[in-house]
Coordinates of N, CA, C and O in Angstrom, one line a residue:
X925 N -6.8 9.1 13.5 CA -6.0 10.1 12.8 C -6.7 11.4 12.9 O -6.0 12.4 13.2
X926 N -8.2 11.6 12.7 CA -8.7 12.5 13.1 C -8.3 13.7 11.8 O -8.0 13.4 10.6
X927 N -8.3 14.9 12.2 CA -7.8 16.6 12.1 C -6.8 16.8 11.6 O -6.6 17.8 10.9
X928 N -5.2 15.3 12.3 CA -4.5 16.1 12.0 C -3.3 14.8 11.0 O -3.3 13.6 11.0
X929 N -2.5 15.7 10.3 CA -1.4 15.2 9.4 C -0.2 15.1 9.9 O 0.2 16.2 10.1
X930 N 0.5 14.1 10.1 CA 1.8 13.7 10.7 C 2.9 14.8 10.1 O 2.9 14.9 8.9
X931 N 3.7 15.6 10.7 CA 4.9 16.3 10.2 C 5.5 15.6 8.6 O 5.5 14.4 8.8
X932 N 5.8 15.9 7.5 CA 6.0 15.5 6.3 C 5.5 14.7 5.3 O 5.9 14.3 4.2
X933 N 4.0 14.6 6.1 CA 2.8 13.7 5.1 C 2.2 14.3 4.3 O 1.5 15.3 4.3
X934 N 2.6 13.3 3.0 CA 1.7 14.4 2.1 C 0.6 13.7 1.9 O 0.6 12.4 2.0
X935 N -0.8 14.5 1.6 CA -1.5 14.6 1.7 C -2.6 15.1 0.2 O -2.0 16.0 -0.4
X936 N -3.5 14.8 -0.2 CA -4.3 15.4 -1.5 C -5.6 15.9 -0.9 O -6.0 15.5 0.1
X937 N -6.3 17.0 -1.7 CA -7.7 17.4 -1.5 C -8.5 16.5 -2.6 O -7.9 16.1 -3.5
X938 N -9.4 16.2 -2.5 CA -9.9 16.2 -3.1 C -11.4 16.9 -3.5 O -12.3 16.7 -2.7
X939 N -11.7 18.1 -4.9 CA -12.5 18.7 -4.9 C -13.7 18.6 -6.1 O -13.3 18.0 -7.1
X940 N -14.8 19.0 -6.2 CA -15.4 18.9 -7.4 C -15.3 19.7 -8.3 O -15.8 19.4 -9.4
X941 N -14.7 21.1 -8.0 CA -14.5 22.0 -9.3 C -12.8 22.5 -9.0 O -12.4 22.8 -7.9
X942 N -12.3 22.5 -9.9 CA -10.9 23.7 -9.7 C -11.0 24.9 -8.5 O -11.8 25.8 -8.4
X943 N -10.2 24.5 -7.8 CA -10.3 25.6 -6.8 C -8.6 25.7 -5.9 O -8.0 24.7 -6.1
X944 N -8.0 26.8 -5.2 CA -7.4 26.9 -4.4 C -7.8 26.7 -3.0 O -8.7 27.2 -2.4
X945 N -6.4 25.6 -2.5 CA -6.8 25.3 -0.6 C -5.7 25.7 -0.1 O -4.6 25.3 -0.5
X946 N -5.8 26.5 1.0 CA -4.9 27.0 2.0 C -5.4 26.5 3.3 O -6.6 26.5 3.7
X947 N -4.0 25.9 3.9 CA -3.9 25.9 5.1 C -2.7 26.9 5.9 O -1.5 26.8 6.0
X948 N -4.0 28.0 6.5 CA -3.4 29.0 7.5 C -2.4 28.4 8.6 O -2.7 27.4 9.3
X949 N -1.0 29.2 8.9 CA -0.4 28.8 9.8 C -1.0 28.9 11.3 O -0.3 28.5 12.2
X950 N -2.0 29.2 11.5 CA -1.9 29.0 13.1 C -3.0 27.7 13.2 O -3.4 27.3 14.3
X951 N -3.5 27.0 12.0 CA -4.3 25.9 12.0 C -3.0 24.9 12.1 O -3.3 23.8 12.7
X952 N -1.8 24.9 11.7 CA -1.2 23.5 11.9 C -0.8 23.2 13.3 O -1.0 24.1 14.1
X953 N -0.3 22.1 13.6 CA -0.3 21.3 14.4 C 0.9 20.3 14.1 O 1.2 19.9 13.0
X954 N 1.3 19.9 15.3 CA 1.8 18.4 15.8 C 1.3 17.7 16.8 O 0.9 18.0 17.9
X955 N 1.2 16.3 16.0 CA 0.6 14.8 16.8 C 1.6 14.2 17.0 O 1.9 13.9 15.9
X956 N 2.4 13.8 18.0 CA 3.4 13.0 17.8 C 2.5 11.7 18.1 O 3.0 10.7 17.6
X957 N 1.0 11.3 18.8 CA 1.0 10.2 18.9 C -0.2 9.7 17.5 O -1.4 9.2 17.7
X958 N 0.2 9.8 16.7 CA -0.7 9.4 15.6 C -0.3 8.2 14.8 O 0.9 7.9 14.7
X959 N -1.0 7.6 14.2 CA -1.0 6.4 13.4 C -0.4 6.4 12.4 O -0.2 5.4 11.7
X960 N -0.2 7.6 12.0 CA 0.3 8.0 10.3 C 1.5 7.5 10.3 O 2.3 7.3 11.1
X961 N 1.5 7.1 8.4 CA 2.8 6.3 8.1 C 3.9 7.1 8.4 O 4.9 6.5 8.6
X962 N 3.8 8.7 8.4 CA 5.4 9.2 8.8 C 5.1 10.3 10.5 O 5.5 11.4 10.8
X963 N 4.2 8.9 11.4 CA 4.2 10.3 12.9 C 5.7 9.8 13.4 O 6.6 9.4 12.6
X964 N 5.7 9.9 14.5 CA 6.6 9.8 15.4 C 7.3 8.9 15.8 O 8.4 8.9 16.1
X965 N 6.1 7.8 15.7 CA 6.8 6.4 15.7 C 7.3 6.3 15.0 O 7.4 7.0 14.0
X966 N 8.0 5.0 15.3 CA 9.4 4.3 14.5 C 8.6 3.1 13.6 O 7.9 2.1 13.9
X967 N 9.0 3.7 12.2 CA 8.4 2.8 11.4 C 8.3 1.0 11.5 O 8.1 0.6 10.4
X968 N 8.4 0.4 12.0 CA 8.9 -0.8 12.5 C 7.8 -2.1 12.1 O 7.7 -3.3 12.5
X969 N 7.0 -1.3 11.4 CA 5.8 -2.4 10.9 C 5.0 -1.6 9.2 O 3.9 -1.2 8.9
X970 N 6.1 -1.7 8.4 CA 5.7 -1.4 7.1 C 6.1 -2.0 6.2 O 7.2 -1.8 5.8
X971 N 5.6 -2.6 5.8 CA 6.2 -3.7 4.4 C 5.5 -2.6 3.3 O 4.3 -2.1 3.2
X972 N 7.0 -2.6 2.3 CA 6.8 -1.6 0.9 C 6.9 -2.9 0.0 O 7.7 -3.9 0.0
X973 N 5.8 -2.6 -0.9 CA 5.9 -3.6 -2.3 C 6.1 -2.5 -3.3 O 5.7 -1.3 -3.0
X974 N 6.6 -2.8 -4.6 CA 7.0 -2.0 -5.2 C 6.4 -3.0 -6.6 O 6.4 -4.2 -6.6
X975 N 5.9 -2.5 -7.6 CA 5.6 -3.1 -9.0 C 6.6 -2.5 -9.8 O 7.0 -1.4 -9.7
X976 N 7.1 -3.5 -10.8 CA 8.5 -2.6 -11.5 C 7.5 -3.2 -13.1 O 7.0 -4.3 -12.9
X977 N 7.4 -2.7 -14.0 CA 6.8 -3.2 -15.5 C 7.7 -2.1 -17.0 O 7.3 -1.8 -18.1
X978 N 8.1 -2.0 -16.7 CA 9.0 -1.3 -18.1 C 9.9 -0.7 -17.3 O 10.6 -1.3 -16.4
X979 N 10.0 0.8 -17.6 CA 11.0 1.6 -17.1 C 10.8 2.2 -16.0 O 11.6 3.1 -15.6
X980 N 9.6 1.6 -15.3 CA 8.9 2.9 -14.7 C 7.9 1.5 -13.3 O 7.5 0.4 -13.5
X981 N 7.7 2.5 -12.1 CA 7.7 1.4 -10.6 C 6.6 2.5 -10.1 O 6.5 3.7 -10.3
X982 N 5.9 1.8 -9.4 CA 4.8 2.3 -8.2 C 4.7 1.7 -7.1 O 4.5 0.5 -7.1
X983 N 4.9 2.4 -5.9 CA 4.9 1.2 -4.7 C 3.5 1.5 -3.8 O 2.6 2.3 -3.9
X984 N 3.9 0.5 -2.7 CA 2.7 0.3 -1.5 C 3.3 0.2 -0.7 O 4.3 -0.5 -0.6
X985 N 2.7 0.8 0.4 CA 3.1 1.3 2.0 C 1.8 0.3 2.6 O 0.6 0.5 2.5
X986 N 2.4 -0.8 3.2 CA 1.3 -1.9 3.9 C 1.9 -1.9 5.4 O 2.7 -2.7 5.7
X987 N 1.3 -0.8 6.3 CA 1.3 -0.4 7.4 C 0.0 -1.3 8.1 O -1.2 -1.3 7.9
X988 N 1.2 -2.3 9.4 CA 0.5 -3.2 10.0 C 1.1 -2.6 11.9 O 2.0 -2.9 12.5
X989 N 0.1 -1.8 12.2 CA 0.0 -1.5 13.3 C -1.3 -1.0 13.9 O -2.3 -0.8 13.3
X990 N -1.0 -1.0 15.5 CA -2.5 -1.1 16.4 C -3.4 0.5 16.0 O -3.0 1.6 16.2
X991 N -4.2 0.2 15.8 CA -5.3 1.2 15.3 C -6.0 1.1 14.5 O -7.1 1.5 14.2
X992 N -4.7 -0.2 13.6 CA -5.2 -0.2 12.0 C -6.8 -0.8 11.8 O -7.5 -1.1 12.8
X993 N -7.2 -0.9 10.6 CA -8.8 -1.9 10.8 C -7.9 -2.5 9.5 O -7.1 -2.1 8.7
X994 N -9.0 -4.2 9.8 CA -9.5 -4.7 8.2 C -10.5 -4.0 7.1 O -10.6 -4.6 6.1
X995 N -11.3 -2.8 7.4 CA -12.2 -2.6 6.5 C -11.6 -0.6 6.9 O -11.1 -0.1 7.9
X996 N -11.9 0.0 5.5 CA -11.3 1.4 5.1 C -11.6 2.0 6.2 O -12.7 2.0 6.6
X997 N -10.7 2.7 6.8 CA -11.1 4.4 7.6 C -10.5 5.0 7.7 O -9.4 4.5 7.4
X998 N -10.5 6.3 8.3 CA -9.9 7.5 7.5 C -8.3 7.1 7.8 O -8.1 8.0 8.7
X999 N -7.7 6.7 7.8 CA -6.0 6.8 8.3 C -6.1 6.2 6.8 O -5.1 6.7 6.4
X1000 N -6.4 5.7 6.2 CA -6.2 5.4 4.8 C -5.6 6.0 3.9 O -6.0 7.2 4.0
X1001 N -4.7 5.8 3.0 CA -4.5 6.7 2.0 C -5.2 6.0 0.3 O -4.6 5.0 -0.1
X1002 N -6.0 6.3 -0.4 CA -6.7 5.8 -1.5 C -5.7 6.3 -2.3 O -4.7 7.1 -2.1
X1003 N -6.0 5.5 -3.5 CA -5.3 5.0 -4.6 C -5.5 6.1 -5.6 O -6.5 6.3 -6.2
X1004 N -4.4 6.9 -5.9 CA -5.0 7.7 -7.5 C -4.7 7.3 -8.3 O -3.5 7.3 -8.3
X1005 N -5.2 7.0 -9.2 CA -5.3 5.9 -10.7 C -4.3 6.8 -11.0 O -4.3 8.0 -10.8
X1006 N -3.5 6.1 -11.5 CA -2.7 7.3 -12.7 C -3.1 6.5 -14.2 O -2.8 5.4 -14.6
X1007 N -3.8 7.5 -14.9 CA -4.0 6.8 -16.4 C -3.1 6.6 -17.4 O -3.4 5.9 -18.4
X1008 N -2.1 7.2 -17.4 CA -1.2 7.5 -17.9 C -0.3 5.9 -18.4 O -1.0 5.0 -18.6
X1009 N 0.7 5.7 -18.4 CA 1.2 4.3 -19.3 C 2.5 3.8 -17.6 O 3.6 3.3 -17.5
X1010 N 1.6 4.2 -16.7 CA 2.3 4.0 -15.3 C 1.3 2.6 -14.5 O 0.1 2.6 -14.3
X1011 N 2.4 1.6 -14.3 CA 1.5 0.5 -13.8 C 1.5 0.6 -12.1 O 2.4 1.0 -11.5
X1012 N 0.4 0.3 -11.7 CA -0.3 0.5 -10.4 C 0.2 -0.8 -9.3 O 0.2 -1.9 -9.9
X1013 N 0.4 -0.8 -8.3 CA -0.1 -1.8 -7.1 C -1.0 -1.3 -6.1 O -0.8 -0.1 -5.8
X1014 N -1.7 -1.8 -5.5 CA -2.3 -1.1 -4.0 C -2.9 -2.8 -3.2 O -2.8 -4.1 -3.3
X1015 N -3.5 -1.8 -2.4 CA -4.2 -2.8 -1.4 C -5.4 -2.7 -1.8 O -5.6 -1.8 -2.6
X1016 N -6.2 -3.4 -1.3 CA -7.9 -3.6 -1.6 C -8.4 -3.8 -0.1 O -7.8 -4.3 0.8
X1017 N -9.8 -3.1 -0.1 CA -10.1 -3.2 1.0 C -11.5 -2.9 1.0 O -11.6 -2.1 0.2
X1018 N -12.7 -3.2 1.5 CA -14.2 -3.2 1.2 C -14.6 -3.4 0.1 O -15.3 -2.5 -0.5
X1019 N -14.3 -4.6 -0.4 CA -14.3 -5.4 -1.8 C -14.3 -4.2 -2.7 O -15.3 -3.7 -3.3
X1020 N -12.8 -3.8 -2.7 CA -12.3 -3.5 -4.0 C -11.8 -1.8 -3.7 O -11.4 -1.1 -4.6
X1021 N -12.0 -1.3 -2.5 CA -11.9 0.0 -2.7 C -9.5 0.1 -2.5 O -8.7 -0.5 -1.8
X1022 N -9.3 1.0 -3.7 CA -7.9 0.9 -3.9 C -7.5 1.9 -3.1 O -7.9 3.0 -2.9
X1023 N -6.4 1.0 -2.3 CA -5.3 1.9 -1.3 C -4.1 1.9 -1.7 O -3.6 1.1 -2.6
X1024 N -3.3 3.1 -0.9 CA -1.6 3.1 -1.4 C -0.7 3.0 0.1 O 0.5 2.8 0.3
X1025 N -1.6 3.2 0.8 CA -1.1 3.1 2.3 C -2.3 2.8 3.5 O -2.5 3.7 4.3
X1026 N -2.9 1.6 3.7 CA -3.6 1.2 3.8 C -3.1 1.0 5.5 O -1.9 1.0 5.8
X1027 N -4.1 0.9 6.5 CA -3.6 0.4 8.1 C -4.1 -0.5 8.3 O -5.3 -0.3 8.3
X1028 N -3.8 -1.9 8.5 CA -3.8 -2.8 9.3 C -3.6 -3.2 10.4 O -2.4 -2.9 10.6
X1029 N -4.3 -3.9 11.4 CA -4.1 -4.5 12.5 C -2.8 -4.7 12.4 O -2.2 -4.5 11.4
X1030 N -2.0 -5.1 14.1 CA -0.5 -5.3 14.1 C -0.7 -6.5 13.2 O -1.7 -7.0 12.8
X1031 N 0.6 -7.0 12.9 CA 0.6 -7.9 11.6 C 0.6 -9.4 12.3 O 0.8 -10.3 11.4
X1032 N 0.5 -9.9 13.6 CA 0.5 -10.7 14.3 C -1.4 -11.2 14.2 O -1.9 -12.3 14.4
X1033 N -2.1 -10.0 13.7 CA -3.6 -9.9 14.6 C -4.2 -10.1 12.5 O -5.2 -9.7 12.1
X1034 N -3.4 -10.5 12.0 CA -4.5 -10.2 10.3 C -3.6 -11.6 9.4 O -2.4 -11.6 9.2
X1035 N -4.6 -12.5 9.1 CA -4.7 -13.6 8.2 C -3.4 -13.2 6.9 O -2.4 -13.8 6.7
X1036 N -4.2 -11.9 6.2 CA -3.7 -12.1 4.4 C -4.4 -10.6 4.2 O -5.5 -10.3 4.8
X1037 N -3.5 -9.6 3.0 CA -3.6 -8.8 2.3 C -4.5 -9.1 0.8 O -4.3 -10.1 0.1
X1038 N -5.1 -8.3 0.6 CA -5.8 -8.7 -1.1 C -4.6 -7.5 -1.5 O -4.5 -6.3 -1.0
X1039 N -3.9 -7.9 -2.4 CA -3.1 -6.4 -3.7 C -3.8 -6.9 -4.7 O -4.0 -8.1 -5.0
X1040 N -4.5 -5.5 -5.5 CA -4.2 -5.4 -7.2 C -3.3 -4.7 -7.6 O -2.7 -3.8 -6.9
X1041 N -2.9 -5.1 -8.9 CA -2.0 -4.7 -9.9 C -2.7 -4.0 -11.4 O -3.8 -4.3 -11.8
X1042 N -2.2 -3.4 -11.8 CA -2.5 -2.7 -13.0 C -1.3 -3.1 -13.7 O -0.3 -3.0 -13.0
X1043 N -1.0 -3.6 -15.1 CA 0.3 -3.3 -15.7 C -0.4 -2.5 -16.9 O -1.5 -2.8 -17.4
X1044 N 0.8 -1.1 -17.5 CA 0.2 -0.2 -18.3 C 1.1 -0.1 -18.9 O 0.8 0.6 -19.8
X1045 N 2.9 -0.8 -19.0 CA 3.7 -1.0 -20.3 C 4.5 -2.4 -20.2 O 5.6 -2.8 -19.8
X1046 N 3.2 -3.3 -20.9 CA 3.2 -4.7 -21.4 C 3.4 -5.6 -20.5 O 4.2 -5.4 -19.5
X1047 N 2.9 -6.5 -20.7 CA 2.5 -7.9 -19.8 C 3.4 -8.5 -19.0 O 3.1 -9.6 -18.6
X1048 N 4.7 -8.0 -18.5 CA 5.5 -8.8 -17.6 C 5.8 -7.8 -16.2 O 5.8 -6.5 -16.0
X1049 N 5.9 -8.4 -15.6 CA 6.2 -7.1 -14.2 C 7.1 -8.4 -13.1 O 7.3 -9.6 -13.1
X1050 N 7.5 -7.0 -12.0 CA 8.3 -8.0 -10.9 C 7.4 -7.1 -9.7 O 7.2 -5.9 -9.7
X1051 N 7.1 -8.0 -8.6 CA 6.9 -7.1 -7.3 C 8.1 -8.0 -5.9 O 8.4 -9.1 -5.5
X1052 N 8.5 -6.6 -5.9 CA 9.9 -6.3 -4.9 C 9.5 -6.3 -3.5 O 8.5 -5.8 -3.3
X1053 N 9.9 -6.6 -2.9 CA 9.3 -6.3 -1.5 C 10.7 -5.8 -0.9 O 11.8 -6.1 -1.4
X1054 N 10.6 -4.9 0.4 CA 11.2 -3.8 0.7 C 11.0 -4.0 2.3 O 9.9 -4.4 2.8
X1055 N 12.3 -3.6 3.1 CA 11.6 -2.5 4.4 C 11.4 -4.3 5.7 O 10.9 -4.4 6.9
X1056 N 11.8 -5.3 4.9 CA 11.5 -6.8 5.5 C 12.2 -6.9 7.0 O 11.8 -7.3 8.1
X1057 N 13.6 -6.3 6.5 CA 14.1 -6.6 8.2 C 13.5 -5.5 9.1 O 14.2 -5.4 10.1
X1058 N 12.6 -4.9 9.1 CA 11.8 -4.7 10.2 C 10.5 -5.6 10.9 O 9.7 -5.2 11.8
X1059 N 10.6 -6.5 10.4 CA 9.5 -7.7 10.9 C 10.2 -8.6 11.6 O 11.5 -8.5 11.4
X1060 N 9.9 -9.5 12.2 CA 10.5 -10.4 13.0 C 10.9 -11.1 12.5 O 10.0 -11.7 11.9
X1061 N 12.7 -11.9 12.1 CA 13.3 -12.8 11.2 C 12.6 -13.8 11.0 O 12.5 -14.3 9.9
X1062 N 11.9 -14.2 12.1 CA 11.1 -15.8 12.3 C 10.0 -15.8 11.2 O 9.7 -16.8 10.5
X1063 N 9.3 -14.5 11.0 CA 7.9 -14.8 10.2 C 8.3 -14.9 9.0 O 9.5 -14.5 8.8
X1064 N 7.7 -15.3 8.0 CA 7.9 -15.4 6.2 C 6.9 -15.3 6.0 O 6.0 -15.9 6.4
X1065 N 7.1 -13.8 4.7 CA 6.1 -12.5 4.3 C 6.0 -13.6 2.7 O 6.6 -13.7 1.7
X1066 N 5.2 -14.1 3.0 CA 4.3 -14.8 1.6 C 3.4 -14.1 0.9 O 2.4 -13.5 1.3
X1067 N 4.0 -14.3 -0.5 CA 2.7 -13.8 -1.6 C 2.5 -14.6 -2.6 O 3.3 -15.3 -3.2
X1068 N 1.2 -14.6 -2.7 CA 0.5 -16.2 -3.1 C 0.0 -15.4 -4.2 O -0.7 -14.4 -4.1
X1069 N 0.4 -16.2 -5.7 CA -0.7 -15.9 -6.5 C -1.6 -16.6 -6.6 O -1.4 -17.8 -6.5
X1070 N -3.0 -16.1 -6.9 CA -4.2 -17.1 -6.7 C -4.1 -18.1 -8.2 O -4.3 -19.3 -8.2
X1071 N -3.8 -17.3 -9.0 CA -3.9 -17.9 -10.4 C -2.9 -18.5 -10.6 O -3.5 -19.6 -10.9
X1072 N -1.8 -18.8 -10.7 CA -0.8 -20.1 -10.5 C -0.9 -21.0 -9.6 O -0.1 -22.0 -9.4
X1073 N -1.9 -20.6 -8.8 CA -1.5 -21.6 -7.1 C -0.3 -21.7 -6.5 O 0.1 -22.7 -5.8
X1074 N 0.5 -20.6 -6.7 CA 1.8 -20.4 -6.0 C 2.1 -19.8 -4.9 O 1.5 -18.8 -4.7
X1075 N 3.3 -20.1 -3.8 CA 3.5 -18.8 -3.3 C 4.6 -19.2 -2.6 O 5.1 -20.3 -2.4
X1076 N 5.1 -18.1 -2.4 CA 6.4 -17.7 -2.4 C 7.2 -16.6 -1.3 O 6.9 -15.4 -1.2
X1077 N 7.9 -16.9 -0.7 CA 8.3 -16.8 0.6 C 9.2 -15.2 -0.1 O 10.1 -15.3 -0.9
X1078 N 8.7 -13.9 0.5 CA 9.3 -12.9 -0.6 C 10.4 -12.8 0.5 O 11.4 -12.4 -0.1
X1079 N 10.8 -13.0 1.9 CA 12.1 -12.8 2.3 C 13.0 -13.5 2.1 O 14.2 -13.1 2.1
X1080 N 12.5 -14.6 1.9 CA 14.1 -15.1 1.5 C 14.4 -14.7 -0.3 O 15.6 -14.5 -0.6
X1081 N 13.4 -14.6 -1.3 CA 13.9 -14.2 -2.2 C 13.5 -12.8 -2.7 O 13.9 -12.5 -3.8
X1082 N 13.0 -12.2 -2.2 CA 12.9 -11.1 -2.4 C 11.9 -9.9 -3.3 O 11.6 -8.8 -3.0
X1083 N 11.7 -10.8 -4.6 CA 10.5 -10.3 -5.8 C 9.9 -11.4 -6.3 O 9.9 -12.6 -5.9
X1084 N 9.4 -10.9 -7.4 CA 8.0 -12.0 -7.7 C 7.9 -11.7 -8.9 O 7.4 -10.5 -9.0
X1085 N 8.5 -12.4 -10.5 CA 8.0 -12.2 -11.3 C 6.9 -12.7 -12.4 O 6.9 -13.9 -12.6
X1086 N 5.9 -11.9 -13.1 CA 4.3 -12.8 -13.5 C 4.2 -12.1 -14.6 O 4.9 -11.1 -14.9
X1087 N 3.2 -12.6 -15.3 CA 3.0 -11.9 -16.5 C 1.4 -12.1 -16.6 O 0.8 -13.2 -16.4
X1088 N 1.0 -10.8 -17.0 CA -0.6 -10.9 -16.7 C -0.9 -9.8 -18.0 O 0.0 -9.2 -18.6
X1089 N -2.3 -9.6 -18.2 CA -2.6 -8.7 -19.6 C -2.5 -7.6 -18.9 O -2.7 -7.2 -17.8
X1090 N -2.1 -6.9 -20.2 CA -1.9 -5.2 -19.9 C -2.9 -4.4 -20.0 O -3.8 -4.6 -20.8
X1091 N -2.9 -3.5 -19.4 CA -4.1 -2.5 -19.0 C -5.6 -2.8 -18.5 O -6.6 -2.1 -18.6
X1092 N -5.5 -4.1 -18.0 CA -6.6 -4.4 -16.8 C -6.2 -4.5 -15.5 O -5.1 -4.9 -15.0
X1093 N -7.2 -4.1 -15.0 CA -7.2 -3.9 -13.6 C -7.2 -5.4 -13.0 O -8.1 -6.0 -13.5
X1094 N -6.3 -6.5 -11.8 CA -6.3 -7.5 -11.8 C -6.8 -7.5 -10.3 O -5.8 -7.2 -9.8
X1095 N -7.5 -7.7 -9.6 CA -7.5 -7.6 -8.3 C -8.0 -8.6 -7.0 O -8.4 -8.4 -5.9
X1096 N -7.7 -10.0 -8.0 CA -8.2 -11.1 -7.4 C -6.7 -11.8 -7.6 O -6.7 -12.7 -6.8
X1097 N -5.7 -11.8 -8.1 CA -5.0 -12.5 -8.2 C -3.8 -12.6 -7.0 O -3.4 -13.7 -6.8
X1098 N -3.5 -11.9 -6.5 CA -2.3 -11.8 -5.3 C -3.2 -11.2 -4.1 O -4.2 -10.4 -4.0
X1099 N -2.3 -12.3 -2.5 CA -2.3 -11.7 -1.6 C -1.1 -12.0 -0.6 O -1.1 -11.4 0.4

């Protein structure tokens, strides 16, 4: 990924004191050949999970294409906690670091995802899965909870509902 940001990607700074960031127009650019969840390519390897827990949903962009790694680098997009009463999903990656759009190997070339979950309005939640018929009909997008010993084929049915404590971080339980 490098330098540069795909046409419509949003993006965060992150800084240690309050400050304004400008990017001058003759610094931008187009990549059309980049890895990013919104370059050029045709999305055709993204499975969206979505967590639904009250009134209110957060999702995950699990981008399974060639570049990607099993362990963080920069094409990553990290997790910003929202502290607020908004429940979280991501991916996990270098035991425990939280992603929201994480790159993996094509999805032919990787075992199993670790997701945590946060729920932050009360103990019941559903995760949705999204975006399926772009995977090949033949495969079945399984998510296993570790803690029931269950798992469950999310294409043919589609979500997953569990009930786990509120406002802990869970990150061993689903992959």
């Amino acid at each position: 990924i490098g330098n540069t940001i795909a046409p419509q990607q949003a993006f965060y700074v992150k800084t240690t004191s309050a400050s304004t960031v400008k990017v001058k127009y003759p610094t931008r650019t187009v990549d059309g050949d980049g890895i990013g969840l919104k370059s050029v390519k045709v999305s055709t390897d993204v499975l969206r999970l979505r967590v639904n827990n009250g009134d209110k949903s957060d999702e995950l962009a699990l981008v399974f294409r060639e570049g990607g790694e099993l362990y963080s680098f920069e094409g990553d997009a990290n997790k910003l906690v929202d502290e607020a009463k908004m429940s979280q999903i991501y991916a996990l990656k270098d035991n425990g670091k939280k992603l929201v759009i994480p790159f993996y190997p094509e999805v032919q070339d990787i075992e199993s995802v670790t997701l945590g979950v946060k729920l932050n309005d009360g103990p019941n939640a559903t995760i949705i899965a999204s975006n399926l018929d772009v995977f090949d009909s033949a495969d079945e997008i399984i998510l296993k909870d570790n803690v029931l010993d269950t798992e469950v084929n999310l294409r043919k049915v589609g979500s997953y509902s569990f009930t786990a404590e509120a406002g802990q971080d869970i990150n061993d339980r689903f992959e």
